[in-house]
RNA sequence: GGGCGAAUAGCUCAGGGGUCCAGAGCGCCUGCCUUACAAGCAGGAAGUCGGGGGUUCGAAUCCCUCUUCGCCCACCA
């Protein structure tokens, strides 16, 4: 690219695809197992295969990319391992819906094999979409290592884990009350059944005592329940053993209303005496708590399941004929009506409570007794807990560690069997030959039952998706094979994700990491916020408040997207974006990219002929501004590096922004113009420094804005690494840190600001050149003004600046922070009364401040107890304010106020 | 029921004992198409740092409390 071709407006769409290809061709993203460099590894939170990129992905992956690019530039062997997740329930639902729409068929019409084949077809079609979209936002993943949780090798790892855990006694099969989604037709784990508030009713139902001659009337026990339709599954009523109100009822019988089933009354300490009537119906097959109670009661209790897998009333003798087959909520209404007719509904009241819902389809989950596979979690949780408590696993921000710890402490067994077809089929072989119920758990079928020689069939269920995701950090690297990758790149370093997934994924990866690899999967978990709209609602498809990152990339470029998102995502806070105003939302990123582009445009058109790099020049030839910008650049390096090391990505973004815009563009570029144009000598020095400083800025900004920085990098003349993505991260050069230059250039800036302020105040037309005078408050100020006199004149549009001028005439006065006095003689343009007013209010402000600091310094406690440097600073302040005040009063007198 | 977070300019947020007479971006007001950039330049207005109490020489910052929002966990059916 030749410099003259740079258009005044940055057009990201013209370059992004090419740049990405350039990186791919150069193999920049491919991690080298042979490399001796210190590895740095991030594994991607694998998006669902069927997913389309949304803003949450945008944020999550931008963060990972910034981190991986930063470490890559720092010389580490960076590996960002990408891939996708088969997402059992979600994907199966999607394909089921498609088939239903297109062919009006259910999965059972197709049969298992054909259905699974259809899902594969779908996944093959959509699987690369999300990965291509990740490329569009600049993600520097190592695509040669892309994995899918249903890849053959990966699947082998999943099954092996199941078999191993089973043989270690950490996986078992058993009857438990699990969360059942009647719509998805599968069991769910505790984490997949999420609480949501629901408006229901609390029904007070009379259970007639059935072991007494009197039938109706006063002799019944009232039970409060939200779920009357489950009463046909009741096996007992219980009250608290110390509840006086029900003394004597223990051992009596009641009849389940609408049936002729009698059940006993018993006691249980689990009953809450303050709730309802303090008499609890025990429905062991449809309530986990009731299941526990029933198991604790004396004697054997049947556990009738009265609601079937579809959520309808079961065809069970205990269920009244009129209700059988009815959907559970219809059955509830009808049962209530029937109770009312029987006079057994004492009353009902509105009741709002938290009910578990399926996290995929939001259907109310049905607690249901069934035979499932579970992982025993306590032993696995131990090392994961210890790692956190002993500081081997860190969370950023720290508070999420508490959430992690709490969950692991209270952990319950994990139901991992799903009654789905899409996923890893459980490697268990059932024999049901002549009452032999032996189960063989093995990677391959045993052929015949090892116990009775009967035929076996494979378990119909698949494993929870998360049972494969929890192996992601090492199964992606070839485990259980001892691959080179595994040796080199495990354990990894940073995991970036959202808080919602700490239980589902993060904690479980740590458990699996310790159990199978004997080592943590990563050292730091960086928890970022959620992307929300301006009403602070989570962006979601159903609310229609989402932003399509690809649309944003098309409109404003990937760098604008990345910059906006990173700058707006301080550690630990949510990112608020306005879906109704993309223009405003992404303006800061887009504008900044454009600024960078134009700085480059200016520099490149003036850089021709530069051959001698800045290091080769004698620093004695450097002007004050040169020393200043070099010093500021060191600060920018220090600040950006520290920010990225501390995961303060927003600080890194803002540091780059301010350095480029407020210092490099607004001041240095302006200061350097006369030299570049040949108006003053030293053009080559200026060019060398400008080039160096800009190059540094590109390096610092590259992790956040990779496309534009790479593009501009390629057009910079001079010797340096050919690809910025692979270039070295800058290190601060202490010899360039120049406090004196920063102090003096600061005085120059203050003087320019003061004159500009006067110009604006008195509406001096921009084209009009005026005269100004300054009386420096110190030799430092004097030297600064002399050194940059030309700069001051140019930037403040002055005919001349008189340093130590006479200060005579009618004009506007300004006092600089260091006490230097500025005088702009404007003659008739000056409204003396107005000027006096302005100066007086200035004086007032100074006096107030002075009074404050004087009071402070007069306070013995302060002077004695405060640290000496603080006291010293206060003294400095007082001194400088006094100087300013003295200057001001001279001015006031001169004006005759 | 338990826990966590947030409250600072109209909006989104920095700042987490003195370096801040309280900052940024966007928005707003004034003036400018000044040969890198109008996606820009220059200047400016705007905040009792949610209320109350306390600790301290000193509080936006630490502690307590209240209010309001948000999130997570939880077997009162």
mmCIF file with all atom_site columns, N, CA and C in Angstrom, chain A residues 59-112:
data_model
loop_
_atom_site.group_PDB
_atom_site.id
_atom_site.type_symbol
_atom_site.label_atom_id
_atom_site.label_alt_id
_atom_site.label_comp_id
_atom_site.label_asym_id
_atom_site.label_entity_id
_atom_site.label_seq_id
_atom_site.pdbx_PDB_ins_code
_atom_site.Cartn_x
_atom_site.Cartn_y
_atom_site.Cartn_z
_atom_site.occupancy
_atom_site.B_iso_or_equiv
_atom_site.pdbx_formal_charge
_atom_site.auth_seq_id
_atom_site.auth_comp_id
_atom_site.auth_asym_id
_atom_site.auth_atom_id
_atom_site.pdbx_PDB_model_num
ATOM 1   N N  . UNK A 1 59  ? -18.392 -10.340 23.285 1.00 0.00 ? 59  UNK A N  1
ATOM 2   C CA . UNK A 1 59  ? -17.632 -9.869  24.444 1.00 0.00 ? 59  UNK A CA 1
ATOM 3   C C  . UNK A 1 59  ? -16.648 -10.937 24.905 1.00 0.00 ? 59  UNK A C  1
ATOM 4   N N  . UNK A 1 60  ? -17.157 -12.132 25.093 1.00 0.00 ? 60  UNK A N  1
ATOM 5   C CA . UNK A 1 60  ? -16.338 -13.221 25.620 1.00 0.00 ? 60  UNK A CA 1
ATOM 6   C C  . UNK A 1 60  ? -15.110 -13.474 24.750 1.00 0.00 ? 60  UNK A C  1
ATOM 7   N N  . UNK A 1 61  ? -15.318 -13.512 23.452 1.00 0.00 ? 61  UNK A N  1
ATOM 8   C CA . UNK A 1 61  ? -14.202 -13.850 22.581 1.00 0.00 ? 61  UNK A CA 1
ATOM 9   C C  . UNK A 1 61  ? -13.272 -12.675 22.325 1.00 0.00 ? 61  UNK A C  1
ATOM 10  N N  . UNK A 1 62  ? -13.797 -11.472 22.379 1.00 0.00 ? 62  UNK A N  1
ATOM 11  C CA . UNK A 1 62  ? -12.908 -10.322 22.267 1.00 0.00 ? 62  UNK A CA 1
ATOM 12  C C  . UNK A 1 62  ? -11.946 -10.307 23.454 1.00 0.00 ? 62  UNK A C  1
ATOM 13  N N  . UNK A 1 63  ? -12.479 -10.566 24.615 1.00 0.00 ? 63  UNK A N  1
ATOM 14  C CA . UNK A 1 63  ? -11.629 -10.584 25.807 1.00 0.00 ? 63  UNK A CA 1
ATOM 15  C C  . UNK A 1 63  ? -10.526 -11.635 25.670 1.00 0.00 ? 63  UNK A C  1
ATOM 16  N N  . UNK A 1 64  ? -10.910 -12.827 25.256 1.00 0.00 ? 64  UNK A N  1
ATOM 17  C CA . UNK A 1 64  ? -9.908  -13.884 25.100 1.00 0.00 ? 64  UNK A CA 1
ATOM 18  C C  . UNK A 1 64  ? -8.877  -13.503 24.055 1.00 0.00 ? 64  UNK A C  1
ATOM 19  N N  . UNK A 1 65  ? -9.351  -12.868 22.988 1.00 0.00 ? 65  UNK A N  1
ATOM 20  C CA . UNK A 1 65  ? -8.427  -12.520 21.922 1.00 0.00 ? 65  UNK A CA 1
ATOM 21  C C  . UNK A 1 65  ? -7.449  -11.441 22.361 1.00 0.00 ? 65  UNK A C  1
ATOM 22  N N  . UNK A 1 66  ? -7.930  -10.494 23.130 1.00 0.00 ? 66  UNK A N  1
ATOM 23  C CA . UNK A 1 66  ? -7.037  -9.453  23.637 1.00 0.00 ? 66  UNK A CA 1
ATOM 24  C C  . UNK A 1 66  ? -5.950  -10.096 24.488 1.00 0.00 ? 66  UNK A C  1
ATOM 25  N N  . UNK A 1 67  ? -6.360  -10.998 25.368 1.00 0.00 ? 67  UNK A N  1
ATOM 26  C CA . UNK A 1 67  ? -5.383  -11.631 26.256 1.00 0.00 ? 67  UNK A CA 1
ATOM 27  C C  . UNK A 1 67  ? -4.376  -12.488 25.480 1.00 0.00 ? 67  UNK A C  1
ATOM 28  N N  . UNK A 1 68  ? -4.889  -13.251 24.535 1.00 0.00 ? 68  UNK A N  1
ATOM 29  C CA . UNK A 1 68  ? -3.992  -14.163 23.816 1.00 0.00 ? 68  UNK A CA 1
ATOM 30  C C  . UNK A 1 68  ? -3.045  -13.378 22.907 1.00 0.00 ? 68  UNK A C  1
ATOM 31  N N  . UNK A 1 69  ? -3.538  -12.302 22.308 1.00 0.00 ? 69  UNK A N  1
ATOM 32  C CA . UNK A 1 69  ? -2.659  -11.504 21.448 1.00 0.00 ? 69  UNK A CA 1
ATOM 33  C C  . UNK A 1 69  ? -1.591  -10.796 22.272 1.00 0.00 ? 69  UNK A C  1
ATOM 34  N N  . UNK A 1 70  ? -1.985  -10.330 23.433 1.00 0.00 ? 70  UNK A N  1
ATOM 35  C CA . UNK A 1 70  ? -1.038  -9.670  24.336 1.00 0.00 ? 70  UNK A CA 1
ATOM 36  C C  . UNK A 1 70  ? 0.090   -10.638 24.706 1.00 0.00 ? 70  UNK A C  1
ATOM 37  N N  . UNK A 1 71  ? -0.267  -11.835 25.127 1.00 0.00 ? 71  UNK A N  1
ATOM 38  C CA . UNK A 1 71  ? 0.765   -12.786 25.553 1.00 0.00 ? 71  UNK A CA 1
ATOM 39  C C  . UNK A 1 71  ? 1.590   -13.284 24.359 1.00 0.00 ? 71  UNK A C  1
ATOM 40  N N  . UNK A 1 72  ? 0.947   -13.396 23.215 1.00 0.00 ? 72  UNK A N  1
ATOM 41  C CA . UNK A 1 72  ? 1.679   -13.813 22.015 1.00 0.00 ? 72  UNK A CA 1
ATOM 42  C C  . UNK A 1 72  ? 2.754   -12.782 21.702 1.00 0.00 ? 72  UNK A C  1
ATOM 43  N N  . UNK A 1 73  ? 2.376   -11.503 21.790 1.00 0.00 ? 73  UNK A N  1
ATOM 44  C CA . UNK A 1 73  ? 3.356   -10.448 21.525 1.00 0.00 ? 73  UNK A CA 1
ATOM 45  C C  . UNK A 1 73  ? 4.433   -10.413 22.599 1.00 0.00 ? 73  UNK A C  1
ATOM 46  N N  . UNK A 1 74  ? 4.072   -10.835 23.789 1.00 0.00 ? 74  UNK A N  1
ATOM 47  C CA . UNK A 1 74  ? 5.078   -10.857 24.852 1.00 0.00 ? 74  UNK A CA 1
ATOM 48  C C  . UNK A 1 74  ? 6.046   -12.025 24.690 1.00 0.00 ? 74  UNK A C  1
ATOM 49  N N  . UNK A 1 75  ? 5.838   -12.785 23.624 1.00 0.00 ? 75  UNK A N  1
ATOM 50  C CA . UNK A 1 75  ? 6.798   -13.838 23.332 1.00 0.00 ? 75  UNK A CA 1
ATOM 51  C C  . UNK A 1 75  ? 6.427   -15.202 23.871 1.00 0.00 ? 75  UNK A C  1
ATOM 52  N N  . UNK A 1 76  ? 5.249   -15.326 24.428 1.00 0.00 ? 76  UNK A N  1
ATOM 53  C CA . UNK A 1 76  ? 4.879   -16.651 24.919 1.00 0.00 ? 76  UNK A CA 1
ATOM 54  C C  . UNK A 1 76  ? 4.313   -17.484 23.772 1.00 0.00 ? 76  UNK A C  1
ATOM 55  N N  . UNK A 1 77  ? 4.393   -18.790 23.902 1.00 0.00 ? 77  UNK A N  1
ATOM 56  C CA . UNK A 1 77  ? 3.834   -19.678 22.892 1.00 0.00 ? 77  UNK A CA 1
ATOM 57  C C  . UNK A 1 77  ? 2.338   -19.732 23.163 1.00 0.00 ? 77  UNK A C  1
ATOM 58  N N  . UNK A 1 78  ? 1.611   -18.898 22.449 1.00 0.00 ? 78  UNK A N  1
ATOM 59  C CA . UNK A 1 78  ? 0.202   -18.714 22.761 1.00 0.00 ? 78  UNK A CA 1
ATOM 60  C C  . UNK A 1 78  ? -0.672  -19.706 22.008 1.00 0.00 ? 78  UNK A C  1
ATOM 61  N N  . UNK A 1 79  ? -1.521  -20.380 22.770 1.00 0.00 ? 79  UNK A N  1
ATOM 62  C CA . UNK A 1 79  ? -2.471  -21.294 22.144 1.00 0.00 ? 79  UNK A CA 1
ATOM 63  C C  . UNK A 1 79  ? -3.878  -20.931 22.598 1.00 0.00 ? 79  UNK A C  1
ATOM 64  N N  . UNK A 1 80  ? -4.698  -20.580 21.628 1.00 0.00 ? 80  UNK A N  1
ATOM 65  C CA . UNK A 1 80  ? -6.116  -20.378 21.923 1.00 0.00 ? 80  UNK A CA 1
ATOM 66  C C  . UNK A 1 80  ? -6.842  -21.491 21.185 1.00 0.00 ? 80  UNK A C  1
ATOM 67  N N  . UNK A 1 81  ? -7.319  -22.436 21.962 1.00 0.00 ? 81  UNK A N  1
ATOM 68  C CA . UNK A 1 81  ? -7.889  -23.638 21.372 1.00 0.00 ? 81  UNK A CA 1
ATOM 69  C C  . UNK A 1 81  ? -9.401  -23.492 21.163 1.00 0.00 ? 81  UNK A C  1
ATOM 70  N N  . UNK A 1 82  ? -9.839  -23.541 19.901 1.00 0.00 ? 82  UNK A N  1
ATOM 71  C CA . UNK A 1 82  ? -11.250 -23.310 19.606 1.00 0.00 ? 82  UNK A CA 1
ATOM 72  C C  . UNK A 1 82  ? -12.032 -24.612 19.434 1.00 0.00 ? 82  UNK A C  1
ATOM 73  N N  . UNK A 1 83  ? -13.327 -24.475 19.346 1.00 0.00 ? 83  UNK A N  1
ATOM 74  C CA . UNK A 1 83  ? -14.158 -25.636 19.076 1.00 0.00 ? 83  UNK A CA 1
ATOM 75  C C  . UNK A 1 83  ? -15.614 -25.376 19.388 1.00 0.00 ? 83  UNK A C  1
ATOM 76  N N  . UNK A 1 84  ? -16.401 -26.404 19.214 1.00 0.00 ? 84  UNK A N  1
ATOM 77  C CA . UNK A 1 84  ? -17.830 -26.268 19.449 1.00 0.00 ? 84  UNK A CA 1
ATOM 78  C C  . UNK A 1 84  ? -18.349 -27.408 20.312 1.00 0.00 ? 84  UNK A C  1
ATOM 79  N N  . UNK A 1 85  ? -19.524 -27.172 20.860 1.00 0.00 ? 85  UNK A N  1
ATOM 80  C CA . UNK A 1 85  ? -20.147 -28.112 21.784 1.00 0.00 ? 85  UNK A CA 1
ATOM 81  C C  . UNK A 1 85  ? -21.394 -28.678 21.119 1.00 0.00 ? 85  UNK A C  1
ATOM 82  N N  . UNK A 1 86  ? -21.626 -29.964 21.292 1.00 0.00 ? 86  UNK A N  1
ATOM 83  C CA . UNK A 1 86  ? -22.785 -30.559 20.611 1.00 0.00 ? 86  UNK A CA 1
ATOM 84  C C  . UNK A 1 86  ? -24.111 -30.144 21.249 1.00 0.00 ? 86  UNK A C  1
ATOM 85  N N  . UNK A 1 87  ? -24.039 -29.668 22.496 1.00 0.00 ? 87  UNK A N  1
ATOM 86  C CA . UNK A 1 87  ? -25.210 -29.082 23.162 1.00 0.00 ? 87  UNK A CA 1
ATOM 87  C C  . UNK A 1 87  ? -26.468 -29.941 23.046 1.00 0.00 ? 87  UNK A C  1
ATOM 88  N N  . UNK A 1 88  ? -26.409 -31.095 23.697 1.00 0.00 ? 88  UNK A N  1
ATOM 89  C CA . UNK A 1 88  ? -27.462 -32.102 23.608 1.00 0.00 ? 88  UNK A CA 1
ATOM 90  C C  . UNK A 1 88  ? -28.887 -31.613 23.481 1.00 0.00 ? 88  UNK A C  1
ATOM 91  N N  . UNK A 1 89  ? -29.445 -31.115 24.550 1.00 0.00 ? 89  UNK A N  1
ATOM 92  C CA . UNK A 1 89  ? -30.859 -30.758 24.532 1.00 0.00 ? 89  UNK A CA 1
ATOM 93  C C  . UNK A 1 89  ? -31.143 -29.651 23.533 1.00 0.00 ? 89  UNK A C  1
ATOM 94  N N  . UNK A 1 90  ? -30.297 -28.623 23.549 1.00 0.00 ? 90  UNK A N  1
ATOM 95  C CA . UNK A 1 90  ? -30.551 -27.457 22.707 1.00 0.00 ? 90  UNK A CA 1
ATOM 96  C C  . UNK A 1 90  ? -30.584 -27.853 21.236 1.00 0.00 ? 90  UNK A C  1
ATOM 97  N N  . UNK A 1 91  ? -29.577 -28.604 20.818 1.00 0.00 ? 91  UNK A N  1
ATOM 98  C CA . UNK A 1 91  ? -29.502 -28.993 19.412 1.00 0.00 ? 91  UNK A CA 1
ATOM 99  C C  . UNK A 1 91  ? -30.626 -29.942 19.034 1.00 0.00 ? 91  UNK A C  1
ATOM 100 N N  . UNK A 1 92  ? -30.871 -30.917 19.907 1.00 0.00 ? 92  UNK A N  1
ATOM 101 C CA . UNK A 1 92  ? -31.944 -31.856 19.603 1.00 0.00 ? 92  UNK A CA 1
ATOM 102 C C  . UNK A 1 92  ? -33.267 -31.113 19.446 1.00 0.00 ? 92  UNK A C  1
ATOM 103 N N  . UNK A 1 93  ? -33.497 -30.143 20.317 1.00 0.00 ? 93  UNK A N  1
ATOM 104 C CA . UNK A 1 93  ? -34.731 -29.354 20.223 1.00 0.00 ? 93  UNK A CA 1
ATOM 105 C C  . UNK A 1 93  ? -34.832 -28.626 18.887 1.00 0.00 ? 93  UNK A C  1
ATOM 106 N N  . UNK A 1 94  ? -33.713 -28.017 18.491 1.00 0.00 ? 94  UNK A N  1
ATOM 107 C CA . UNK A 1 94  ? -33.714 -27.261 17.240 1.00 0.00 ? 94  UNK A CA 1
ATOM 108 C C  . UNK A 1 94  ? -34.079 -28.165 16.072 1.00 0.00 ? 94  UNK A C  1
ATOM 109 N N  . UNK A 1 95  ? -33.437 -29.300 15.992 1.00 0.00 ? 95  UNK A N  1
ATOM 110 C CA . UNK A 1 95  ? -33.677 -30.182 14.855 1.00 0.00 ? 95  UNK A CA 1
ATOM 111 C C  . UNK A 1 95  ? -35.079 -30.796 14.916 1.00 0.00 ? 95  UNK A C  1
ATOM 112 N N  . UNK A 1 96  ? -35.515 -31.134 16.117 1.00 0.00 ? 96  UNK A N  1
ATOM 113 C CA . UNK A 1 96  ? -36.880 -31.652 16.244 1.00 0.00 ? 96  UNK A CA 1
ATOM 114 C C  . UNK A 1 96  ? -37.896 -30.640 15.723 1.00 0.00 ? 96  UNK A C  1
ATOM 115 N N  . UNK A 1 97  ? -37.654 -29.399 16.061 1.00 0.00 ? 97  UNK A N  1
ATOM 116 C CA . UNK A 1 97  ? -38.580 -28.352 15.638 1.00 0.00 ? 97  UNK A CA 1
ATOM 117 C C  . UNK A 1 97  ? -38.553 -28.219 14.111 1.00 0.00 ? 97  UNK A C  1
ATOM 118 N N  . UNK A 1 98  ? -37.354 -28.271 13.537 1.00 0.00 ? 98  UNK A N  1
ATOM 119 C CA . UNK A 1 98  ? -37.242 -28.169 12.075 1.00 0.00 ? 98  UNK A CA 1
ATOM 120 C C  . UNK A 1 98  ? -37.982 -29.305 11.379 1.00 0.00 ? 98  UNK A C  1
ATOM 121 N N  . UNK A 1 99  ? -37.797 -30.506 11.901 1.00 0.00 ? 99  UNK A N  1
ATOM 122 C CA . UNK A 1 99  ? -38.444 -31.656 11.264 1.00 0.00 ? 99  UNK A CA 1
ATOM 123 C C  . UNK A 1 99  ? -39.963 -31.561 11.424 1.00 0.00 ? 99  UNK A C  1
ATOM 124 N N  . UNK A 1 100 ? -40.362 -31.085 12.571 1.00 0.00 ? 100 UNK A N  1
ATOM 125 C CA . UNK A 1 100 ? -41.809 -30.944 12.803 1.00 0.00 ? 100 UNK A CA 1
ATOM 126 C C  . UNK A 1 100 ? -42.392 -29.931 11.821 1.00 0.00 ? 100 UNK A C  1
ATOM 127 N N  . UNK A 1 101 ? -41.657 -28.841 11.600 1.00 0.00 ? 101 UNK A N  1
ATOM 128 C CA . UNK A 1 101 ? -42.139 -27.798 10.693 1.00 0.00 ? 101 UNK A CA 1
ATOM 129 C C  . UNK A 1 101 ? -42.204 -28.284 9.254  1.00 0.00 ? 101 UNK A C  1
ATOM 130 N N  . UNK A 1 102 ? -41.102 -28.915 8.849  1.00 0.00 ? 102 UNK A N  1
ATOM 131 C CA . UNK A 1 102 ? -40.991 -29.293 7.448  1.00 0.00 ? 102 UNK A CA 1
ATOM 132 C C  . UNK A 1 102 ? -41.813 -30.517 7.094  1.00 0.00 ? 102 UNK A C  1
ATOM 133 N N  . UNK A 1 103 ? -41.775 -31.513 8.003  1.00 0.00 ? 103 UNK A N  1
ATOM 134 C CA . UNK A 1 103 ? -42.382 -32.788 7.626  1.00 0.00 ? 103 UNK A CA 1
ATOM 135 C C  . UNK A 1 103 ? -43.500 -33.219 8.539  1.00 0.00 ? 103 UNK A C  1
ATOM 136 N N  . UNK A 1 104 ? -43.762 -32.387 9.547  1.00 0.00 ? 104 UNK A N  1
ATOM 137 C CA . UNK A 1 104 ? -44.814 -32.722 10.485 1.00 0.00 ? 104 UNK A CA 1
ATOM 138 C C  . UNK A 1 104 ? -44.579 -34.099 11.115 1.00 0.00 ? 104 UNK A C  1
ATOM 139 N N  . UNK A 1 105 ? -43.312 -34.341 11.461 1.00 0.00 ? 105 UNK A N  1
ATOM 140 C CA . UNK A 1 105 ? -42.990 -35.632 12.073 1.00 0.00 ? 105 UNK A CA 1
ATOM 141 C C  . UNK A 1 105 ? -42.272 -35.412 13.390 1.00 0.00 ? 105 UNK A C  1
ATOM 142 N N  . UNK A 1 106 ? -42.414 -36.371 14.287 1.00 0.00 ? 106 UNK A N  1
ATOM 143 C CA . UNK A 1 106 ? -41.663 -36.341 15.536 1.00 0.00 ? 106 UNK A CA 1
ATOM 144 C C  . UNK A 1 106 ? -40.449 -37.228 15.396 1.00 0.00 ? 106 UNK A C  1
ATOM 145 N N  . UNK A 1 107 ? -39.550 -37.137 16.395 1.00 0.00 ? 107 UNK A N  1
ATOM 146 C CA . UNK A 1 107 ? -38.314 -37.920 16.267 1.00 0.00 ? 107 UNK A CA 1
ATOM 147 C C  . UNK A 1 107 ? -38.606 -39.412 16.295 1.00 0.00 ? 107 UNK A C  1
ATOM 148 N N  . UNK A 1 108 ? -39.703 -39.791 16.978 1.00 0.00 ? 108 UNK A N  1
ATOM 149 C CA . UNK A 1 108 ? -40.020 -41.218 17.053 1.00 0.00 ? 108 UNK A CA 1
ATOM 150 C C  . UNK A 1 108 ? -40.513 -41.761 15.709 1.00 0.00 ? 108 UNK A C  1
ATOM 151 N N  . UNK A 1 109 ? -41.049 -40.859 14.893 1.00 0.00 ? 109 UNK A N  1
ATOM 152 C CA . UNK A 1 109 ? -41.463 -41.297 13.553 1.00 0.00 ? 109 UNK A CA 1
ATOM 153 C C  . UNK A 1 109 ? -40.242 -41.691 12.730 1.00 0.00 ? 109 UNK A C  1
ATOM 154 N N  . UNK A 1 110 ? -39.144 -40.996 12.982 1.00 0.00 ? 110 UNK A N  1
ATOM 155 C CA . UNK A 1 110 ? -37.929 -41.287 12.216 1.00 0.00 ? 110 UNK A CA 1
ATOM 156 C C  . UNK A 1 110 ? -37.165 -42.474 12.791 1.00 0.00 ? 110 UNK A C  1
ATOM 157 N N  . UNK A 1 111 ? -37.202 -42.595 14.084 1.00 0.00 ? 111 UNK A N  1
ATOM 158 C CA . UNK A 1 111 ? -36.396 -43.617 14.736 1.00 0.00 ? 111 UNK A CA 1
ATOM 159 C C  . UNK A 1 111 ? -35.042 -43.040 15.099 1.00 0.00 ? 111 UNK A C  1
ATOM 160 N N  . UNK A 1 112 ? -34.393 -43.664 16.055 1.00 0.00 ? 112 UNK A N  1
ATOM 161 C CA . UNK A 1 112 ? -33.169 -43.111 16.620 1.00 0.00 ? 112 UNK A CA 1
ATOM 162 C C  . UNK A 1 112 ? -32.073 -42.867 15.586 1.00 0.00 ? 112 UNK A C  1
#
